[in-house]
Coordinates of C-alpha atoms and ligand atoms in Angstrom, one line a residue:
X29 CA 94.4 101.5 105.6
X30 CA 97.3 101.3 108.0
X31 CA 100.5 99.7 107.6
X32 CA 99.0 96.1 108.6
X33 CA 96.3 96.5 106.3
X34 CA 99.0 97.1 103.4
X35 CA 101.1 94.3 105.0
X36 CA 98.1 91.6 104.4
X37 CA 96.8 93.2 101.5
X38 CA 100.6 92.9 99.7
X39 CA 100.4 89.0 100.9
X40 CA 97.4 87.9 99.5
X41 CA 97.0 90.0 96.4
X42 CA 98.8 90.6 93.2
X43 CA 101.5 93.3 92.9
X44 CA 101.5 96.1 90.6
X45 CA 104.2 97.9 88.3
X46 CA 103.3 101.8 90.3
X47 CA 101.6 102.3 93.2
X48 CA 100.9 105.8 94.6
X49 CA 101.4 106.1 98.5
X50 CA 99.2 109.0 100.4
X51 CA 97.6 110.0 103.4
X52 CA 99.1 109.7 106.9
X53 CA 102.7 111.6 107.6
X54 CA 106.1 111.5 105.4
X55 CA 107.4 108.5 108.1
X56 CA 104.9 106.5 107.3
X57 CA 104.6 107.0 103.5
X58 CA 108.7 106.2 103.9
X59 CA 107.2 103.1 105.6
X60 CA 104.9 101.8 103.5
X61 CA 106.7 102.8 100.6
X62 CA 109.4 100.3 102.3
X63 CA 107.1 97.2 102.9
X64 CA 106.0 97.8 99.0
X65 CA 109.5 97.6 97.8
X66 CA 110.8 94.6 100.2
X67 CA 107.2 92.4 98.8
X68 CA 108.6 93.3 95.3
X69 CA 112.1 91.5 95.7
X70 CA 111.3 89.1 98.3
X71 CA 111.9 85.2 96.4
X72 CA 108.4 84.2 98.6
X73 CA 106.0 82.6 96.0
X74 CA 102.8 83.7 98.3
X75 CA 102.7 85.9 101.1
X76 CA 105.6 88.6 100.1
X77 CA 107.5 90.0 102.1
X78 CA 107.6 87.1 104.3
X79 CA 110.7 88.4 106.1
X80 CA 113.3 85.7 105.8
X81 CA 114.7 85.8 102.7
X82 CA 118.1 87.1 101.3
X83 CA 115.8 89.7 100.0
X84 CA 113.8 90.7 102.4
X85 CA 116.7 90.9 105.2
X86 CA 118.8 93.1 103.2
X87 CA 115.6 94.9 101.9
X88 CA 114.8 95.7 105.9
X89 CA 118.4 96.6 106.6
X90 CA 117.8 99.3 103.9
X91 CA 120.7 97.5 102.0
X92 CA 119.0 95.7 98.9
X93 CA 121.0 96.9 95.6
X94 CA 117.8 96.7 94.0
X95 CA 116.1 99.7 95.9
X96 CA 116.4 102.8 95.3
X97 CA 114.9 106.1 97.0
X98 CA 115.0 108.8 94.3
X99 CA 114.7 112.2 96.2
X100 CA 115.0 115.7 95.2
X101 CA 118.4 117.6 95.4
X102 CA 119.7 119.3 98.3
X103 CA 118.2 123.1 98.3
X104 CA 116.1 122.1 95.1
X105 CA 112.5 122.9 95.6
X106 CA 111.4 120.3 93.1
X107 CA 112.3 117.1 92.0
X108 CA 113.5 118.3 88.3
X109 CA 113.5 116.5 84.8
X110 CA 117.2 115.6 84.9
X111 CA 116.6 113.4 88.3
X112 CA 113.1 111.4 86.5
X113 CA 115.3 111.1 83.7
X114 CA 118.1 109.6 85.2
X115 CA 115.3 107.8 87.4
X116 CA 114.1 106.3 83.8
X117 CA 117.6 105.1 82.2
X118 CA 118.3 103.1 85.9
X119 CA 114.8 101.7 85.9
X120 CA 115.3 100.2 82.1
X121 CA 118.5 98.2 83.5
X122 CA 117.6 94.6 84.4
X123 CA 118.1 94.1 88.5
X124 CA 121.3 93.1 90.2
X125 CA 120.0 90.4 92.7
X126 CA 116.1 90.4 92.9
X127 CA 113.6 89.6 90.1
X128 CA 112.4 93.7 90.6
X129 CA 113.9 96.6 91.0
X130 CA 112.1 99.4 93.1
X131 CA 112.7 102.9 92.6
X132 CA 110.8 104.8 95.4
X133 CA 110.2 108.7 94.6
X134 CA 110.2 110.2 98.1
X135 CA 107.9 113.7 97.9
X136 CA 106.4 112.7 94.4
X137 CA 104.0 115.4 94.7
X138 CA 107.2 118.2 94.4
X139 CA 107.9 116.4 90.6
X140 CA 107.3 119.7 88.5
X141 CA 105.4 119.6 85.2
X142 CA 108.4 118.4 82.9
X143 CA 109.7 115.8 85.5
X144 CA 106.0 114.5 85.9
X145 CA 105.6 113.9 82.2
X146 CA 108.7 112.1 82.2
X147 CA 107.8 109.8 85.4
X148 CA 104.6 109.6 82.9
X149 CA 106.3 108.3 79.9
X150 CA 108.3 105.6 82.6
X151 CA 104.9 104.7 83.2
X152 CA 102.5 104.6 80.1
X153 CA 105.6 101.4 79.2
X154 CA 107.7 100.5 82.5
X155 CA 110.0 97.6 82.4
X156 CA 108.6 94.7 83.0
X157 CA 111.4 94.3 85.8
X158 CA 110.7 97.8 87.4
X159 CA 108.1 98.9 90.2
X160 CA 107.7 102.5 91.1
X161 CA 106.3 103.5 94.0
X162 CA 105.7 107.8 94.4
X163 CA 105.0 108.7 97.9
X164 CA 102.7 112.6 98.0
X165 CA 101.8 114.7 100.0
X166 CA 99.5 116.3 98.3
X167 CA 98.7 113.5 95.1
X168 CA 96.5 116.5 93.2
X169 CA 99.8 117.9 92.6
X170 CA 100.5 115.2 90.1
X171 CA 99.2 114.9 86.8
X172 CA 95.7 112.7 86.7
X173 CA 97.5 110.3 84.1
X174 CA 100.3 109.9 86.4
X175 CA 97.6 109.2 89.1
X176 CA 96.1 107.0 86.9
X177 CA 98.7 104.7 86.2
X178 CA 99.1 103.9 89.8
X179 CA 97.6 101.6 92.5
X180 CA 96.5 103.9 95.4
X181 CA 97.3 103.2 98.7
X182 CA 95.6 106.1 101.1
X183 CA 97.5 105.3 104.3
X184 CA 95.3 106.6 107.3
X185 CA 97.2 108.8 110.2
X186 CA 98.7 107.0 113.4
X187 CA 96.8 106.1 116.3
X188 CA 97.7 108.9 119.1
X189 CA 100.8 109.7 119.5
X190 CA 101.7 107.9 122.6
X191 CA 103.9 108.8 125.7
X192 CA 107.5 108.6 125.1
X193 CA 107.9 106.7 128.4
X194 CA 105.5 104.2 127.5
X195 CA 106.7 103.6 124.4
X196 CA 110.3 103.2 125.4
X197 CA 109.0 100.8 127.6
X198 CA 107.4 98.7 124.9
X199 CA 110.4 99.3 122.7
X200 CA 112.7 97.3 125.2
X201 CA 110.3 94.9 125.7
X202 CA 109.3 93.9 122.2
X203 CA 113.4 93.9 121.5
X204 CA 114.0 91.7 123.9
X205 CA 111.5 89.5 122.8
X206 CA 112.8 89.8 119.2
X207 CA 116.1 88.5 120.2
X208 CA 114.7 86.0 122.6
X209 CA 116.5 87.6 125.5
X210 CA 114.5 86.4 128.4
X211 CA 116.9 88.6 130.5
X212 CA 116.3 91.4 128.7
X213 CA 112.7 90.9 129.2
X214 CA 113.0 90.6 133.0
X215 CA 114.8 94.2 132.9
X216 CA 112.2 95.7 130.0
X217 CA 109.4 95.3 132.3
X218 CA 111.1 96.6 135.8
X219 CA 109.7 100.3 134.9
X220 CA 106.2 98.8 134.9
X221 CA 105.7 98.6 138.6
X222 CA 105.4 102.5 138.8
X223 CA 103.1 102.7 135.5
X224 CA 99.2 103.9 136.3
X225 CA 96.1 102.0 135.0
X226 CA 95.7 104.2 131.8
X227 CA 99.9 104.1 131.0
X228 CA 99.4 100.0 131.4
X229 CA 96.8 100.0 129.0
X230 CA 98.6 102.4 126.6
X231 CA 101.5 100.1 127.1
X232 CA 99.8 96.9 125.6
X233 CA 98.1 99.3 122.9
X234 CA 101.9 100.3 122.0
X235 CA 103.1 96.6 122.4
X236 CA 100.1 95.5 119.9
X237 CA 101.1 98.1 117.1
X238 CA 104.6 97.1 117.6
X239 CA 103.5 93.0 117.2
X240 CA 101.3 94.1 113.9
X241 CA 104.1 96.1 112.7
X242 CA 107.3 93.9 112.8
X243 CA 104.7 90.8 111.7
X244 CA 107.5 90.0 109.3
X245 CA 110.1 89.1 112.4
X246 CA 108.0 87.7 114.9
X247 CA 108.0 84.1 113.2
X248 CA 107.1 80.7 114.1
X249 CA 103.4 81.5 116.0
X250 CA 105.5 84.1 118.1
X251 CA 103.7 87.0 116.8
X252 CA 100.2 85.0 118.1
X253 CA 101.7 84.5 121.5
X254 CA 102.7 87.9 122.1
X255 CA 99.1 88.7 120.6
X256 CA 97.4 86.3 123.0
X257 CA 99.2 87.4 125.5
X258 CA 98.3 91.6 125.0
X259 CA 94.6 90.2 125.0
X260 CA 94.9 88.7 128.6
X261 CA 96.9 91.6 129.6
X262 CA 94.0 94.1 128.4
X263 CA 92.0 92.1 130.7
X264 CA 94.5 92.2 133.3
X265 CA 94.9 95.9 133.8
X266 CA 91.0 96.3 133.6
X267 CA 90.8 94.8 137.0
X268 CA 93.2 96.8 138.4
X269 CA 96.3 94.3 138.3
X270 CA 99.1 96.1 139.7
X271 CA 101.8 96.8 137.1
X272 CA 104.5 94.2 138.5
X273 CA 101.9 91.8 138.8
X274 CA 101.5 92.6 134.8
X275 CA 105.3 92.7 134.1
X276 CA 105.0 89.2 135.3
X277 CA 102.5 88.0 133.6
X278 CA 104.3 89.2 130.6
X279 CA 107.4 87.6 131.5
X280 CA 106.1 84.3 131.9
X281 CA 104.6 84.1 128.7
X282 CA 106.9 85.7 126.4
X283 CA 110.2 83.6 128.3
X284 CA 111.7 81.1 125.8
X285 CA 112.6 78.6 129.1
Ligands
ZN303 ZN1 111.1 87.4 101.5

């Protein structure tokens, strides 16, 4: 699954007390590892993280007292028995703010044998309170009961990597539209007059990861606009549209007046 899959499956199923993150690169295990821990202390009744909640805006500005990344020490090639320990007497105290408290374990994988037993004992009896969520590289490094214990969430690897143009481009463009600066949409799309056929349709490939990715933001039916829109776009550049003609188009239906 990708990160949208893991966004819809968080909103329409159950959560669980561990899940194990693998597959795909560290960024995106980080990612997902994120969306897990902002669906666990959003106040939503259905549909966690919906994105607007005390919870879920401090979760996304990384500033939500009630998650923690546990990651090994400077220099330290493993993450040792004194950090899962220390990991296991903060998980037994009740949360600060949310309902949950999420301790992410960046690198799981690099737990050695003692620390892993302890992450086991956390997890044969967890807090009712606490989720756990261990991010590997490599999950045969960890201990089949740890495995066990844990939902699995194989994360398949990005699309290709695109241009750094093009996505600077759609960066700009899909801020703009964020903020509902129509302005700054009229200058995001400037650089699209020089763009050739296959950069505008890696541009509204970009912009469409971008929509599925920051679902949680683009409230109100403004993540189906933008979604309609990139469908007519497609269509657009596959008969030759000129890229201004494009920028336009875009412009006029993503404008707020
Ligand atoms: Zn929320």
């Amino acid at each position: 699954m990708d990160i949208s899959d893991l966004a819809s499956r968080l909103s329409s199923g159950r959560l669980f007390h561990a899940y194990i993150v693998t597959g795909a690169d560290a960024d995106t295990r980080e990612r997902a590892g994120k969306l897990i821990a902002q669906a666990a202390v959003c106040q939503a009744e259905h549909g966690v993280p919906c994105g607007v909640c005390r919870d879920c805006v401090k979760a996304k500005k990384n500033i939500h007292p009630d998650i923690e990344t546990v990651r090994r020490e400077k220099d330290a090639a493993n993450l040792t028995v004194d950090v899962m320990r220390a990991l296991r007497a903060r998980a037994a105290v009740l949360p600060n703010e949310a309902g949950r408290g999420v301790h992410i374990i960046a690198e799981a994988d690099l737990m050695n044998p003692q620390a892993q037993n302890a992450m086991l004992k956390v997890l044969e009896e967890p807090p009712s309170h606490a989720v756990f969520v261990l991010l590997a590289d490599n999950p045969q490094m960890l201990l089949e009961t740890v495995r066990s214990r844990c939902e699995s969430v194989v994360l398949t690897p990005e699309e290709a990597v695109l241009d750094q143009k093009i996505t600077d481009i759609a960066a700009e463009l899909m801020g703009a539209y964020l903020r509902m600066d129509d302005l700054g949409l009229v200058k995001a799309v400037r650089p699209m007059d020089k763009l050739t056929k296959t950069e505008s349709f890696d541009l509204v490939t970009a912009l469409r990861r971008d929509a599925l990715r920051r679902s949680a933001e683009l409230t109100g039916g403004r993540r189906e606009r933008l979604l309609e829109t990139l469908d007519t776009a497609d269509g657009m550049v596959f008969a030759n549209m000129k890229g201004n003609l494009l920028g336009g188009y875009l412009v006029s239906r993503l404008c707020n007046i």
